[in-house]
Amino acid sequence: MGFLSNLFGGKASADEQPAIETGRAVKASNQAAPSGTILCPVSGIAMDISEVNDPVFAGKAMGDGIAIVPSEGVLVAPISGTVEALFPTGHALAIKDEAGMGVMLHIGIDTVDMKGDGFIARIAQGDRVEAGQILVEFDREKIAAAGFEDTTMMVVTELGSDLSLAKCPAGAVARG
């Protein structure tokens, strides 16, 4: 199952999930981003994606990754690449780098129902972005007032052939 089909629908079977193999590791970091490194997209408390209150993300139907309960409403690019998809509501987007690694970012659980209220996209679909660049600003209080969680998911939807996924440990993280 490809990057955009993972993003926009369809459940991947276990053998269609991105490969998690030995080799060069993809790591979360708050240092300068060497090739193959994924930066933290938002400050807050990180947890394994299997712990989120959403069965699609928790079941890794879109791919493996982490979830972060944010402490601020700023989402930055975890990798440099092209914005392959941007939901009109601003709550979800996907970036693909030149090596073919794809990352999907999703702010909140069921926040699509907010119809964009409280989300300001600072980029557009097709834009070239640099790791650490502000992508979306979101109003955490508005999300809470609407009755939604603002837990932010970062899913690796595609890995390069010589990459493996190494996730950051649970706990406090800082964007970039």
mmCIF file of C-alpha atoms in Angstrom:
data_model
loop_
_atom_site.group_PDB
_atom_site.id
_atom_site.type_symbol
_atom_site.label_atom_id
_atom_site.label_comp_id
_atom_site.label_asym_id
_atom_site.label_seq_id
_atom_site.Cartn_x
_atom_site.Cartn_y
_atom_site.Cartn_z
ATOM 1 C CA MET A 1 0.000 0.000 0.000
ATOM 2 C CA GLY A 2 1.541 3.337 -1.009
ATOM 3 C CA PHE A 3 2.057 6.557 0.893
ATOM 4 C CA LEU A 4 -1.064 8.419 -0.211
ATOM 5 C CA SER A 5 -3.316 5.358 -0.058
ATOM 6 C CA ASN A 6 -2.100 4.836 3.526
ATOM 7 C CA LEU A 7 -2.895 8.465 4.269
ATOM 8 C CA PHE A 8 -6.311 8.700 2.673
ATOM 9 C CA GLY A 9 -7.770 5.318 3.435
ATOM 10 C CA GLY A 10 -7.535 1.604 3.297
ATOM 11 C CA LYS A 11 -6.156 -0.624 5.987
ATOM 12 C CA ALA A 12 -2.786 -2.185 5.299
ATOM 13 C CA SER A 13 -2.236 -5.802 6.133
ATOM 14 C CA ALA A 14 0.682 -6.714 8.375
ATOM 15 C CA ASP A 15 2.881 -7.598 5.395
ATOM 16 C CA GLU A 16 2.104 -4.248 3.734
ATOM 17 C CA GLN A 17 3.361 -2.191 6.696
ATOM 18 C CA PRO A 18 6.610 -0.240 6.315
ATOM 19 C CA ALA A 19 9.577 -2.517 6.910
ATOM 20 C CA ILE A 20 11.219 -2.264 10.297
ATOM 21 C CA GLU A 21 14.616 -3.839 9.713
ATOM 22 C CA THR A 22 18.167 -3.511 10.838
ATOM 23 C CA GLY A 23 20.306 -1.004 9.028
ATOM 24 C CA ARG A 24 20.514 2.758 9.257
ATOM 25 C CA ALA A 25 18.109 3.872 12.006
ATOM 26 C CA VAL A 26 15.544 6.651 11.766
ATOM 27 C CA LYS A 27 15.680 8.422 15.112
ATOM 28 C CA ALA A 28 13.823 11.258 16.792
ATOM 29 C CA SER A 29 16.263 13.956 17.822
ATOM 30 C CA ASN A 30 16.465 17.547 18.940
ATOM 31 C CA GLN A 31 19.878 17.966 17.315
ATOM 32 C CA ALA A 32 20.602 19.072 13.751
ATOM 33 C CA ALA A 33 18.958 16.554 11.440
ATOM 34 C CA PRO A 34 21.343 14.292 9.557
ATOM 35 C CA SER A 35 19.905 12.344 6.642
ATOM 36 C CA GLY A 36 17.373 9.750 7.814
ATOM 37 C CA THR A 37 16.607 11.536 11.077
ATOM 38 C CA ILE A 38 13.079 12.516 12.020
ATOM 39 C CA LEU A 39 12.759 15.523 14.326
ATOM 40 C CA CYS A 40 10.076 15.844 16.977
ATOM 41 C CA PRO A 41 7.170 17.820 15.436
ATOM 42 C CA VAL A 42 5.705 19.250 18.649
ATOM 43 C CA SER A 43 6.725 19.772 22.287
ATOM 44 C CA GLY A 44 4.986 17.677 24.927
ATOM 45 C CA ILE A 45 4.925 14.159 26.317
ATOM 46 C CA ALA A 46 5.706 11.338 23.861
ATOM 47 C CA MET A 47 4.187 7.872 24.021
ATOM 48 C CA ASP A 48 4.023 4.836 21.803
ATOM 49 C CA ILE A 49 1.358 5.200 19.140
ATOM 50 C CA SER A 50 -0.284 1.977 20.322
ATOM 51 C CA GLU A 51 -1.402 3.876 23.457
ATOM 52 C CA VAL A 52 -3.548 6.523 21.717
ATOM 53 C CA ASN A 53 -7.324 6.680 22.079
ATOM 54 C CA ASP A 54 -7.928 5.966 18.390
ATOM 55 C CA PRO A 55 -8.094 2.377 17.093
ATOM 56 C CA VAL A 56 -6.800 3.229 13.590
ATOM 57 C CA PHE A 57 -3.618 4.864 14.881
ATOM 58 C CA ALA A 58 -3.215 2.521 17.881
ATOM 59 C CA GLY A 59 -3.555 -0.489 15.579
ATOM 60 C CA LYS A 60 -0.868 0.978 13.278
ATOM 61 C CA ALA A 61 -3.137 0.734 10.233
ATOM 62 C CA MET A 62 -1.411 3.818 8.808
ATOM 63 C CA GLY A 63 2.075 2.749 9.916
ATOM 64 C CA ASP A 64 4.219 2.873 13.040
ATOM 65 C CA GLY A 65 5.224 5.991 14.919
ATOM 66 C CA ILE A 66 4.755 7.981 18.091
ATOM 67 C CA ALA A 67 2.068 10.130 19.653
ATOM 68 C CA ILE A 68 2.670 13.326 21.611
ATOM 69 C CA VAL A 69 0.346 15.056 24.051
ATOM 70 C CA PRO A 70 1.354 18.617 23.118
ATOM 71 C CA SER A 71 2.298 21.363 25.543
ATOM 72 C CA GLU A 72 1.984 24.059 22.858
ATOM 73 C CA GLY A 73 0.079 24.590 19.637
ATOM 74 C CA VAL A 74 2.924 24.647 17.112
ATOM 75 C CA LEU A 75 3.653 21.786 14.693
ATOM 76 C CA VAL A 76 6.959 21.780 12.793
ATOM 77 C CA ALA A 77 8.285 19.687 9.923
ATOM 78 C CA PRO A 78 10.003 16.554 11.220
ATOM 79 C CA ILE A 79 11.841 16.086 7.895
ATOM 80 C CA SER A 80 12.750 18.182 4.876
ATOM 81 C CA GLY A 81 10.703 17.347 1.808
ATOM 82 C CA THR A 82 7.522 18.065 -0.117
ATOM 83 C CA VAL A 83 4.066 18.424 1.398
ATOM 84 C CA GLU A 84 2.397 15.535 -0.439
ATOM 85 C CA ALA A 85 -1.005 16.012 1.192
ATOM 86 C CA LEU A 86 -2.654 18.688 3.329
ATOM 87 C CA PHE A 87 -6.197 18.256 4.552
ATOM 88 C CA PRO A 88 -8.263 21.421 3.917
ATOM 89 C CA THR A 89 -9.000 21.502 7.662
ATOM 90 C CA GLY A 90 -5.282 21.880 8.465
ATOM 91 C CA HIS A 91 -5.356 19.105 11.079
ATOM 92 C CA ALA A 92 -3.409 16.516 9.034
ATOM 93 C CA LEU A 93 -0.670 16.466 6.433
ATOM 94 C CA ALA A 94 1.986 14.266 4.877
ATOM 95 C CA ILE A 95 5.565 15.000 3.875
ATOM 96 C CA LYS A 96 7.830 12.893 1.680
ATOM 97 C CA ASP A 97 11.578 13.419 1.454
ATOM 98 C CA GLU A 98 13.824 12.999 -1.593
ATOM 99 C CA ALA A 99 14.823 9.474 -0.511
ATOM 100 C CA GLY A 100 11.170 8.383 -0.449
ATOM 101 C CA MET A 101 10.578 8.395 3.314
ATOM 102 C CA GLY A 102 7.017 9.457 4.103
ATOM 103 C CA VAL A 103 5.751 10.940 7.372
ATOM 104 C CA MET A 104 2.135 11.680 8.232
ATOM 105 C CA LEU A 105 1.228 14.180 10.977
ATOM 106 C CA HIS A 106 -2.234 14.254 12.522
ATOM 107 C CA ILE A 107 -3.203 16.826 15.174
ATOM 108 C CA GLY A 108 -5.815 15.522 17.563
ATOM 109 C CA ILE A 109 -8.326 12.704 17.633
ATOM 110 C CA ASP A 110 -11.461 13.272 15.541
ATOM 111 C CA THR A 111 -10.472 16.931 15.084
ATOM 112 C CA VAL A 112 -11.531 16.701 11.437
ATOM 113 C CA ASP A 113 -14.997 17.377 12.888
ATOM 114 C CA MET A 114 -13.814 20.891 13.820
ATOM 115 C CA LYS A 115 -13.779 21.697 10.076
ATOM 116 C CA GLY A 116 -10.575 23.712 10.352
ATOM 117 C CA ASP A 117 -11.670 25.912 13.254
ATOM 118 C CA GLY A 118 -8.608 26.405 15.454
ATOM 119 C CA PHE A 119 -6.035 25.319 12.832
ATOM 120 C CA ILE A 120 -3.859 27.657 10.762
ATOM 121 C CA ALA A 121 -1.769 25.967 8.070
ATOM 122 C CA ARG A 122 1.399 27.926 7.314
ATOM 123 C CA ILE A 123 2.153 25.803 4.244
ATOM 124 C CA ALA A 124 0.266 24.474 1.210
ATOM 125 C CA GLN A 125 0.143 21.135 -0.538
ATOM 126 C CA GLY A 126 3.104 20.893 -2.914
ATOM 127 C CA ASP A 127 5.335 23.218 -0.855
ATOM 128 C CA ARG A 128 8.944 22.305 -0.174
ATOM 129 C CA VAL A 129 9.578 22.443 3.602
ATOM 130 C CA GLU A 130 12.704 22.229 5.728
ATOM 131 C CA ALA A 131 12.985 20.212 8.941
ATOM 132 C CA GLY A 132 11.991 22.449 11.863
ATOM 133 C CA GLN A 133 9.844 24.807 9.729
ATOM 134 C CA ILE A 134 6.458 25.742 11.217
ATOM 135 C CA LEU A 135 3.702 23.846 9.391
ATOM 136 C CA VAL A 136 0.544 24.405 11.436
ATOM 137 C CA GLU A 137 -0.466 26.432 14.455
ATOM 138 C CA PHE A 138 -3.378 25.034 16.448
ATOM 139 C CA ASP A 139 -5.471 26.285 19.343
ATOM 140 C CA ARG A 140 -5.283 23.702 22.115
ATOM 141 C CA GLU A 141 -8.016 25.438 24.140
ATOM 142 C CA LYS A 142 -10.419 25.403 21.173
ATOM 143 C CA ILE A 143 -9.747 21.712 20.601
ATOM 144 C CA ALA A 144 -10.456 20.952 24.288
ATOM 145 C CA ALA A 145 -13.571 23.177 24.305
ATOM 146 C CA ALA A 146 -14.899 21.247 21.293
ATOM 147 C CA GLY A 147 -14.493 18.034 23.311
ATOM 148 C CA PHE A 148 -11.520 16.569 21.445
ATOM 149 C CA GLU A 149 -8.053 15.399 22.465
ATOM 150 C CA ASP A 150 -5.102 17.245 20.925
ATOM 151 C CA THR A 151 -2.790 14.206 21.001
ATOM 152 C CA THR A 152 -0.656 14.524 17.877
ATOM 153 C CA MET A 153 0.373 11.453 15.915
ATOM 154 C CA MET A 154 3.502 11.157 13.775
ATOM 155 C CA VAL A 155 3.460 8.055 11.594
ATOM 156 C CA VAL A 156 6.207 6.855 9.278
ATOM 157 C CA THR A 157 4.220 5.656 6.281
ATOM 158 C CA GLU A 158 7.203 4.713 4.122
ATOM 159 C CA LEU A 159 10.825 3.934 4.924
ATOM 160 C CA GLY A 160 13.736 3.788 2.548
ATOM 161 C CA SER A 161 15.025 0.320 1.713
ATOM 162 C CA ASP A 162 18.044 0.551 4.039
ATOM 163 C CA LEU A 163 16.282 2.199 6.982
ATOM 164 C CA SER A 164 14.816 0.889 10.213
ATOM 165 C CA LEU A 165 12.617 2.699 12.697
ATOM 166 C CA ALA A 166 14.031 3.593 16.110
ATOM 167 C CA LYS A 167 11.496 5.520 18.212
ATOM 168 C CA CYS A 168 12.273 7.983 20.964
ATOM 169 C CA PRO A 169 11.512 6.792 24.491
ATOM 170 C CA ALA A 170 8.294 7.872 26.223
ATOM 171 C CA GLY A 171 8.514 11.128 28.141
ATOM 172 C CA ALA A 172 9.098 14.835 27.636
ATOM 173 C CA VAL A 173 10.129 15.949 24.140
ATOM 174 C CA ALA A 174 10.788 19.319 22.509
ATOM 175 C CA ARG A 175 9.874 20.248 18.949
ATOM 176 C CA GLY A 176 12.774 20.253 16.550
#
